[in-house]
Short mmCIF file of C-alpha atoms in Angstrom, two decimals:
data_model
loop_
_atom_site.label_atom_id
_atom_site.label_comp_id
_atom_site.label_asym_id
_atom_site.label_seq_id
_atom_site.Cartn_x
_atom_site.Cartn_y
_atom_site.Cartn_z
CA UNK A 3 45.02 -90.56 40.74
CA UNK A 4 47.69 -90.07 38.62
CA UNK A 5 51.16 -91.80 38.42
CA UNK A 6 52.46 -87.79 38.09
CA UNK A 7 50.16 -86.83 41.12
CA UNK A 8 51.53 -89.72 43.24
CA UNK A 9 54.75 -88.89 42.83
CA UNK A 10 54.51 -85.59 43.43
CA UNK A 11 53.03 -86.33 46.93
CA UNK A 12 55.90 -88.90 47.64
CA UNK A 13 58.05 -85.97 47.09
CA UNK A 14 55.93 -83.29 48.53
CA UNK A 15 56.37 -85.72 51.86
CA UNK A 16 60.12 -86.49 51.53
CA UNK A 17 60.82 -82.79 51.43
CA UNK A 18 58.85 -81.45 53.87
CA UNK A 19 60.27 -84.62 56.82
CA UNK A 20 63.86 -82.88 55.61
CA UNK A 21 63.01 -79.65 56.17
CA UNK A 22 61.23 -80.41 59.33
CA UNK A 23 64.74 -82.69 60.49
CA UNK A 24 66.81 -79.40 59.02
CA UNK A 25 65.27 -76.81 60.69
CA UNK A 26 65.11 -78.74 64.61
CA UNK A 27 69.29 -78.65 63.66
CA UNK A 28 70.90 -76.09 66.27
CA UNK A 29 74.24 -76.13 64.82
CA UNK A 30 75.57 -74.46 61.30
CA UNK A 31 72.43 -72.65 60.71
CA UNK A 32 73.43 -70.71 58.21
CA UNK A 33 74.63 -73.90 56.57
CA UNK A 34 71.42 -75.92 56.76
CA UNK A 35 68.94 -73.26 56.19
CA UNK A 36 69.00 -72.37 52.75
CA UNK A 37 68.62 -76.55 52.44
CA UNK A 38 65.79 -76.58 54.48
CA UNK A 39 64.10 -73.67 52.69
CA UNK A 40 64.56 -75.80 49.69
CA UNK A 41 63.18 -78.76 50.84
CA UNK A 42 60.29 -76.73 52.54
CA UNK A 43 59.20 -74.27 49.43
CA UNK A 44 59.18 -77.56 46.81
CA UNK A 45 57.79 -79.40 49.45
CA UNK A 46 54.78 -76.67 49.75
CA UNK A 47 54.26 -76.30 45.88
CA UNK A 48 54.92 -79.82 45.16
CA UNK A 49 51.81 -80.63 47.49
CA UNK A 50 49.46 -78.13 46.67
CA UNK A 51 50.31 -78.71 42.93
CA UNK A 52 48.91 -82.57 43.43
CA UNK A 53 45.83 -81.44 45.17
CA UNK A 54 44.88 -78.95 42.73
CA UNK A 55 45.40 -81.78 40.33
CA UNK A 56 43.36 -83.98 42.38
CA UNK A 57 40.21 -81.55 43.34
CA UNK A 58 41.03 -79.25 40.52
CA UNK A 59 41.80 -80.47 37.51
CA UNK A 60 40.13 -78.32 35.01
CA UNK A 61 42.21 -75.28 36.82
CA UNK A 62 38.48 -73.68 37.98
CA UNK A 63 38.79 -72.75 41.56
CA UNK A 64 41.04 -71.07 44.08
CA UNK A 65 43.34 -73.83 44.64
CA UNK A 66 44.30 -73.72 41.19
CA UNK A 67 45.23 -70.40 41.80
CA UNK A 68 46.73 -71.16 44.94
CA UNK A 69 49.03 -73.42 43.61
CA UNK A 70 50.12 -71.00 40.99
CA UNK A 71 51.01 -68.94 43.81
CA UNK A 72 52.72 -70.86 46.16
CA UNK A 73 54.35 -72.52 43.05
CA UNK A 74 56.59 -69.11 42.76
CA UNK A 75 58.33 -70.42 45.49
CA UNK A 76 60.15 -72.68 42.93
CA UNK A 77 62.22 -69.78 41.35
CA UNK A 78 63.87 -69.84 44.66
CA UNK A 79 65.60 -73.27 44.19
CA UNK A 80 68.93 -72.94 42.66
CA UNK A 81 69.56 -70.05 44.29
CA UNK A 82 69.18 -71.89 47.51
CA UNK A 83 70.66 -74.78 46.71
CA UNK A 84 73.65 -72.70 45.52
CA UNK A 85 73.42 -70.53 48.99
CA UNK A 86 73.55 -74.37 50.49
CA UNK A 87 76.85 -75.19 48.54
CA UNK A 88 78.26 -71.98 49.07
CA UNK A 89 78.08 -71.99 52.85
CA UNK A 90 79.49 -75.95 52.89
CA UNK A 91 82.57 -74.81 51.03
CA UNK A 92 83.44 -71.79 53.25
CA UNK A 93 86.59 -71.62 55.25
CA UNK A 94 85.68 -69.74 58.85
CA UNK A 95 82.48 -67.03 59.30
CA UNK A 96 79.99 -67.17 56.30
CA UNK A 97 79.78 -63.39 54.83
CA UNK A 98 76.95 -61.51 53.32
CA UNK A 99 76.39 -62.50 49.65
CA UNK A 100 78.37 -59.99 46.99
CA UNK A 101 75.63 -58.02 44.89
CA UNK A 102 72.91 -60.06 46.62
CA UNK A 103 70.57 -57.90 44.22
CA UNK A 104 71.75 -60.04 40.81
CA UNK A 105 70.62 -63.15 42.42
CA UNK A 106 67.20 -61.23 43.80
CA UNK A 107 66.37 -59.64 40.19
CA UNK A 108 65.61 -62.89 37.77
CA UNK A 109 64.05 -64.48 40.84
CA UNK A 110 61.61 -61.95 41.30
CA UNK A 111 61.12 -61.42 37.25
CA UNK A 112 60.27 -65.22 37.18
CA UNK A 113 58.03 -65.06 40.06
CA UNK A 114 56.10 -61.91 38.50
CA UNK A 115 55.75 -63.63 35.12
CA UNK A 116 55.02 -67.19 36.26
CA UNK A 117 52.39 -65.40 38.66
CA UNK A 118 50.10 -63.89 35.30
CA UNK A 119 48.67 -66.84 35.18
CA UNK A 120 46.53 -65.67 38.88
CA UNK A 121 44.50 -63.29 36.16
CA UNK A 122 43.17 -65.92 33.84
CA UNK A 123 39.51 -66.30 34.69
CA UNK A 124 37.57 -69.58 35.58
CA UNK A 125 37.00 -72.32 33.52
CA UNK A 126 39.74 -70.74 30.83
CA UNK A 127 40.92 -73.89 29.49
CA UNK A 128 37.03 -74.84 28.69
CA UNK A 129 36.39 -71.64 26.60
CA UNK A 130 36.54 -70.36 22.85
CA UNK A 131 37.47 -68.04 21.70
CA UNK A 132 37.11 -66.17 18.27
CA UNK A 133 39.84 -63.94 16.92
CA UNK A 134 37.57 -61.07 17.18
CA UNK A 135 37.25 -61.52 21.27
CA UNK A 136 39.11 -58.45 23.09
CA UNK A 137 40.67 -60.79 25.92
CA UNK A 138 43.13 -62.54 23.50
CA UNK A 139 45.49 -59.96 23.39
CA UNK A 140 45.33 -60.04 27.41
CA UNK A 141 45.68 -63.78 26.92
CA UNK A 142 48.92 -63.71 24.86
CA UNK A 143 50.14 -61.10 26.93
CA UNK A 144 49.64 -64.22 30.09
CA UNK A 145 51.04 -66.58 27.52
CA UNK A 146 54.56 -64.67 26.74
CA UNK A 147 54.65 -64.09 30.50
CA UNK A 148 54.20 -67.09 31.19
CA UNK A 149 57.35 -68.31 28.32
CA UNK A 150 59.45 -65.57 29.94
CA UNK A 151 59.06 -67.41 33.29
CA UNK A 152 60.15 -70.47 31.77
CA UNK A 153 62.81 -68.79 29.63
CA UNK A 154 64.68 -67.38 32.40
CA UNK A 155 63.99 -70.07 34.98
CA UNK A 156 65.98 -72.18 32.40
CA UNK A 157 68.89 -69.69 32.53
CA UNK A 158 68.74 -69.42 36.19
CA UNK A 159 69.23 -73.13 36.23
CA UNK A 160 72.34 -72.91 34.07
CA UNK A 161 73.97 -70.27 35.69
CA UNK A 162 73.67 -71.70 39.23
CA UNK A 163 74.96 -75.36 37.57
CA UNK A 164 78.18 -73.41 36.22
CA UNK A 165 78.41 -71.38 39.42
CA UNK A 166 78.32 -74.69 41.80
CA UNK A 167 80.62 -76.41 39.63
CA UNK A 168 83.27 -73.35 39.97
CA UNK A 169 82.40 -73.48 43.94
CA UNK A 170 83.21 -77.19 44.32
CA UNK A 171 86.42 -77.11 41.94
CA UNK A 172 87.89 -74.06 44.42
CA UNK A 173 86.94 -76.07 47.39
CA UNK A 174 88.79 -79.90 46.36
CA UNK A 175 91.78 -77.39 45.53
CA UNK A 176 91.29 -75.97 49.04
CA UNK A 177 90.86 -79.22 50.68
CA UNK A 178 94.34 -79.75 49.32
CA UNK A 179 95.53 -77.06 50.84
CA UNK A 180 94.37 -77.32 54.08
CA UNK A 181 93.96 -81.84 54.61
CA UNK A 182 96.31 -84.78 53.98
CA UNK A 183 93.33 -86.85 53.55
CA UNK A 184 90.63 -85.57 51.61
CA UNK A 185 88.17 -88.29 50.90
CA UNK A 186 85.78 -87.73 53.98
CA UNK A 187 85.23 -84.03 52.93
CA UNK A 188 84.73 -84.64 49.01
CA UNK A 189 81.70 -83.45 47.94
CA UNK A 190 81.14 -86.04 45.07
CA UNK A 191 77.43 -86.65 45.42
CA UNK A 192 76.63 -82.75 44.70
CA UNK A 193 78.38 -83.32 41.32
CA UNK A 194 76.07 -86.41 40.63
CA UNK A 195 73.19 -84.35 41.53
CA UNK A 196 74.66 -81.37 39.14
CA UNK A 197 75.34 -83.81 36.22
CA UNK A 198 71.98 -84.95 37.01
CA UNK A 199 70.37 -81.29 36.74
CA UNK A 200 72.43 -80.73 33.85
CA UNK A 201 71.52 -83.66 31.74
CA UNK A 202 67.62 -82.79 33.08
CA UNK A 203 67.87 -79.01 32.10
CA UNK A 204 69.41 -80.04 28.19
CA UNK A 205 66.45 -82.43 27.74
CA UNK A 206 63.76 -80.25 29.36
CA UNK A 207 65.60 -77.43 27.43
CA UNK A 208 65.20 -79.68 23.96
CA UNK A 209 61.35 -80.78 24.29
CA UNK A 210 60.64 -76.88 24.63
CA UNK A 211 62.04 -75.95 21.81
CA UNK A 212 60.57 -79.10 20.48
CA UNK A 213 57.16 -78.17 21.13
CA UNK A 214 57.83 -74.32 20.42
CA UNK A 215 58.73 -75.75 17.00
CA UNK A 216 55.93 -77.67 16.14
CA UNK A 217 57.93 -81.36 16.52
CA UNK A 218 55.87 -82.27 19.52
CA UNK A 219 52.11 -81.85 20.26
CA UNK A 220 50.88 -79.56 23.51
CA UNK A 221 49.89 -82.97 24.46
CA UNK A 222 52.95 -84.93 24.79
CA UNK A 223 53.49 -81.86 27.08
CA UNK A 224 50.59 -81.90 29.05
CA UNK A 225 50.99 -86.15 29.79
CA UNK A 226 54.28 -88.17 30.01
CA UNK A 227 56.72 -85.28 29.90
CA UNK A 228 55.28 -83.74 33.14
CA UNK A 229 55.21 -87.20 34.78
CA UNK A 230 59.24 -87.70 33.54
CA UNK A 231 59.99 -84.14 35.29
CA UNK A 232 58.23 -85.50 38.77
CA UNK A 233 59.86 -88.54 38.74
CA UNK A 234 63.66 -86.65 38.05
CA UNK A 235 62.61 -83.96 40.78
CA UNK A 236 61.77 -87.03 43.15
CA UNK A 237 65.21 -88.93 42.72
CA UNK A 238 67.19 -85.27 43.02
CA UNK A 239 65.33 -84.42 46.48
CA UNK A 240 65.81 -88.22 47.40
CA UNK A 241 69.68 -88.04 47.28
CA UNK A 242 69.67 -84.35 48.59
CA UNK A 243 67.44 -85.81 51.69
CA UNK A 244 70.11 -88.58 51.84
CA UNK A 245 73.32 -86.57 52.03
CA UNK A 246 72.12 -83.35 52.71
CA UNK A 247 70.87 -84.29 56.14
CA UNK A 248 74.32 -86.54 57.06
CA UNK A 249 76.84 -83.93 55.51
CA UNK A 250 79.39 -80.99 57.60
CA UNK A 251 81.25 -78.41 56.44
CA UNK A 252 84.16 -79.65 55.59
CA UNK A 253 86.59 -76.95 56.85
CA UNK A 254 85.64 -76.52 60.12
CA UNK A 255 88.66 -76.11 62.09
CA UNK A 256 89.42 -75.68 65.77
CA UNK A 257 93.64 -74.10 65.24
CA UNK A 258 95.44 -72.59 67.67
CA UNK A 259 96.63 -68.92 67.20
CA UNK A 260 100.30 -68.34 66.87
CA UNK A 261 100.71 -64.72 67.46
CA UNK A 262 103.29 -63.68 64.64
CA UNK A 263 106.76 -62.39 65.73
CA UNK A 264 106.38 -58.50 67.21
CA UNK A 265 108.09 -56.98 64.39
CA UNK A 266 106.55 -59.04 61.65
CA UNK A 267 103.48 -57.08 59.90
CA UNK A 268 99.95 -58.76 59.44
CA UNK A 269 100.04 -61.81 57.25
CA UNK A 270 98.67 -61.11 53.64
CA UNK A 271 98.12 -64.14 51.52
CA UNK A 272 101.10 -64.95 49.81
CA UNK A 273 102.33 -61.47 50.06
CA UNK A 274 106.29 -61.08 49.76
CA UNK A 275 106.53 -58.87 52.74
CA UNK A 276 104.90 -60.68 54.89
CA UNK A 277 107.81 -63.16 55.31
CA UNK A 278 111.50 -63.02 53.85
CA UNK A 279 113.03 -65.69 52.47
CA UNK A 280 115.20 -66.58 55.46
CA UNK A 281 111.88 -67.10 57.57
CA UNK A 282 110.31 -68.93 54.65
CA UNK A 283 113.14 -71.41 54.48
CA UNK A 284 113.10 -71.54 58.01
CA UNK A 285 109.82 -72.53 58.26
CA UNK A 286 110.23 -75.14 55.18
CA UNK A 287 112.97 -76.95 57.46
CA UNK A 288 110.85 -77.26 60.47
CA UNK A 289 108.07 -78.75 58.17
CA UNK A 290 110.36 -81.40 57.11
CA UNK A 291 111.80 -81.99 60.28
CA UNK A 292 108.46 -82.61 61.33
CA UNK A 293 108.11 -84.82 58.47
CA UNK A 294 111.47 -86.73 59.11
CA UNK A 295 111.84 -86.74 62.62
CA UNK A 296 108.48 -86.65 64.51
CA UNK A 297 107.03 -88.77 61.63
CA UNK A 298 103.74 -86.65 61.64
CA UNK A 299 102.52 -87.86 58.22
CA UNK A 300 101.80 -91.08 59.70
CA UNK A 301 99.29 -89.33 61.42
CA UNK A 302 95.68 -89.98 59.56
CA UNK A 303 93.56 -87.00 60.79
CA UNK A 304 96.93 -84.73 59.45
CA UNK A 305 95.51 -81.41 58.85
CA UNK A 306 97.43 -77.97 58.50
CA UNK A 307 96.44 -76.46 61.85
CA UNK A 308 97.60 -79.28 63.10
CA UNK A 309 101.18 -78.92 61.29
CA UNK A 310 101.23 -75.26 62.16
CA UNK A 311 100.55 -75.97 65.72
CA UNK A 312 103.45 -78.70 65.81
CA UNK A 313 105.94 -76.11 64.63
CA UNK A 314 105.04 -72.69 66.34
CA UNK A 315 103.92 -70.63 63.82
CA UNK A 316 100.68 -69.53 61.48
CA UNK A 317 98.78 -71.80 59.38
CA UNK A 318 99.27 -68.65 57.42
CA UNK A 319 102.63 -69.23 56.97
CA UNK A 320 103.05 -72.64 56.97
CA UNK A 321 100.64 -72.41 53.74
CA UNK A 322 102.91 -69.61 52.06
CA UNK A 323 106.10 -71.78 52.91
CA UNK A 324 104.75 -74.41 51.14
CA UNK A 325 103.32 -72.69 47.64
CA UNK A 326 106.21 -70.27 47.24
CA UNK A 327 109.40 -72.41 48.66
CA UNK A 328 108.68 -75.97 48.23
CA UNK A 329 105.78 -75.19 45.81
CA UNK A 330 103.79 -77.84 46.90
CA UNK A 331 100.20 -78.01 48.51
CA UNK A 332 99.95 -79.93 51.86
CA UNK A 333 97.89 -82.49 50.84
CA UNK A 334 100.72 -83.06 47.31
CA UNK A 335 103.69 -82.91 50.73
CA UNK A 336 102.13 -85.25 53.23
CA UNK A 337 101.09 -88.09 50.43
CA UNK A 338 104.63 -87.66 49.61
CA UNK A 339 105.95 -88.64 52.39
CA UNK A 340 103.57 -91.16 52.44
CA UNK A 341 104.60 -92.98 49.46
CA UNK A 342 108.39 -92.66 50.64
CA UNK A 343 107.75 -94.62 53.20
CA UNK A 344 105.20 -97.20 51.65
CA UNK A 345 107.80 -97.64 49.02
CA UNK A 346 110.77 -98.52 51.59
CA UNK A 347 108.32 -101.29 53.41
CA UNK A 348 107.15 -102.48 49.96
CA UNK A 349 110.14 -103.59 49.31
CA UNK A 350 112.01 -104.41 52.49
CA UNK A 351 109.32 -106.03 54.52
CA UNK A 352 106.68 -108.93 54.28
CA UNK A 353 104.05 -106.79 55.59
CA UNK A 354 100.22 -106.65 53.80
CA UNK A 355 99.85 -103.86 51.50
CA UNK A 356 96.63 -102.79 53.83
CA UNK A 357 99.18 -103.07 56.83
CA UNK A 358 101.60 -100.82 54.98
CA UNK A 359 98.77 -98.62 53.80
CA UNK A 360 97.41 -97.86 56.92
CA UNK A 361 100.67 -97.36 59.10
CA UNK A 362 101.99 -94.52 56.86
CA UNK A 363 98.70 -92.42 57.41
CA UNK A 364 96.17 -93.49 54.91
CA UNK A 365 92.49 -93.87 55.88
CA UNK A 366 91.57 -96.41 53.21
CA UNK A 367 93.00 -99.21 50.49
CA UNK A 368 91.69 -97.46 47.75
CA UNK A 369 92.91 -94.11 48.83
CA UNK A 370 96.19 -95.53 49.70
CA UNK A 371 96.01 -96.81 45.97
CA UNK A 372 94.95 -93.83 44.75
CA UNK A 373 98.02 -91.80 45.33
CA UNK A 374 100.78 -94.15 44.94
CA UNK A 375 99.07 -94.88 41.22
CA UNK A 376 99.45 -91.21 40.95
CA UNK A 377 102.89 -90.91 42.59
CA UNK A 378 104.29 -94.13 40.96
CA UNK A 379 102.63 -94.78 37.95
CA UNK A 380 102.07 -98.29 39.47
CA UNK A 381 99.77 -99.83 41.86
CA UNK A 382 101.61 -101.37 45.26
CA UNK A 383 100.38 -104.99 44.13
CA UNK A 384 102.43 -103.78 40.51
CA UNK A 385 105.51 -102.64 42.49
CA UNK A 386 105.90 -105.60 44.85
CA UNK A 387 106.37 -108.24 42.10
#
């Protein structure tokens, strides 16, 4: 056996136990599917591609093909993993997908392609053939296929690395939006696993255009490249197993309506006429009298709702008070407040700088550091001396 075809069960195993785990999950469904379904199709292909490998290696018999088939299933993953991302990052119901058929079409065209190779007869890879035979043209027909498949499997790969990345930028701005404290609900292992992908999909990208050029041999292809590609698939579905299965949406919210004033028309985000400048600054002044009197920044959990629910009105409007009158983000007015406060017991008090950090709202030293670098320009231990 292999060191390629041992991996490939290791992972084949991994994925399927997460998928199994995954699917049992009662909760956020529509979250955790599309991860399961991941885990379970490479799990699937991963497995029968080792045991074709291991009873079939000259690609003779039906589980050859079988794995060729079942291997289709692999066009599906970064659409689903992008379908997984998607539903993490979304505030409230999950919708239907927007022109679900662009993400269908080069799925399906790589599936087609990839699946030409079902029509090459037994024992191919033993036979010659003369230029004169009349299967070659059939055969480079299966071999431009089969290049397409790759071609636009490659693209699909891109595309769903750029759209991720634009996903998780809109979320950490939402997070700030919405959360006083943020770190909990970063998502900074998915962009490990996308620099990962993205590093993996220029090299993979570079040794086909390699070979395709002459500079490596079909058989530097055929041995340790194959085995590299097993081992980087292993390590992704590792770390997805790892934080996929421990990780929550993380904008769940449980708020409490405020019905809006009688005369006052639905909220629309941002919207001048939804509230006047009287009820905007109105609104402002409660937030910092819930800031300077009820000390609510000290609170570490702080979230929007919960402001909104302190002062009687919207999240909706809370939100709009703060962008278009103090033209700050909650996250950017809570820290604030924050730092005020560190900065008066800094340099009043004898207290620790974890003591200080922790009584003004923050969940963590290095957070607490974090913000008052930013705020500052110094670090507490800096600002003390």
């Amino acid at each position: 056996m292999t060191l390629e075809t041992t991996v490939s069960i290791v992972t084949a195993v991994i994925c399927l136990f997460c998928a199994h785990l995954l699917l049992l999950r009662r909760q956020n469904t529509g979250v955790y599917l599309p991860l399961a379904l991941m885990f379970l199709f490479h799990g699937i292909s991963a497995g029968v591609g080792a045991l074709a490998q291991i009873f079939d290696p000259d690609a003779v018999g039906l589980l050859f093909r079988f794995s060729v088939l079942v291997g289709g299933l692999e066009a599906t993953l970064p659409f689903l993993l992008w379908v997984y991302v998607r539903a993490l990052t979304t505030e409230g119901q999950l919708n239907a997908i927007p022109k679900l058929r662009y993400h269908v079409i080069p799925i399906v065209v790589v599936v087609l392609a990839f699946w030409s190779l079902l029509f090459l007869p037994d024992g191919f890879a033993e036979t010659e053939f003369d230029e004169n035979d009349p299967r070659v043209p059939g055969y480079i027909l299966i071999a431009l296929a089969t290049l397409l498949a790759d071609f636009v499997f490659k693209a699909m790969v891109a595309t769903y690395i750029i759209l991720i990345a634009r996903r998780l930028m809109a979320y950490r701005s939402r997070l700030k939006d919405v959360f006083a404290s943020t770190e909990n609900r970063e998502l900074t292992w998915i962009w490990v696993i996308l620099v990962c992908m993205t590093f993996y999909f220029l090299a993979n990208f570079t040794f086909t255009l390699s070979i395709l050029s002459g500079l490596f041999t079909e058989s530097a292809y055929e041995t340790w490249i194959p085995t590299l590609h097993s081992i980087v698939l292993l390590g992704l579905f590792w770390a997805l197993g790892i934080w996929g299965l421990r990780q929550r949406p993380g904008l769940t919210r449980h708020p409490v309506i405020v019905p809006p004033e009688p005369d006052q028309p639905p909220p629309r985000k941002y919207e001048k006429s939804a509230l006047d400048d009287d009820r905007l600054q109105r609104i402002a002044r409660k937030v910092e009298a819930a800031m300077t009197e009820d000390l609510l920044y000290r609170d570490p959990n702080l979230s929007l709702w919960d402001l909104a629910k302190h002062i009687g009105v919207t999240s909706h409007y809370v939100s709009q008070a703060l962008n278009t009158y103090l033209q700050k983000n909650f996250f950017d007015l809570v820290n604030g407040w924050r730092i005020k406060e560190a900065i008066e017991r800094l340099d009043k008090t004898d207290e620790t700088i974890l003591m200080i950090a922790y009584d003004v709202g923050f969940n963590s030293r290095s957070a607490f550091y974090k913000a008052f670098k930013r705020e500052i320009g110094k670090t507490p231990s800096e600002f003390r001396r």
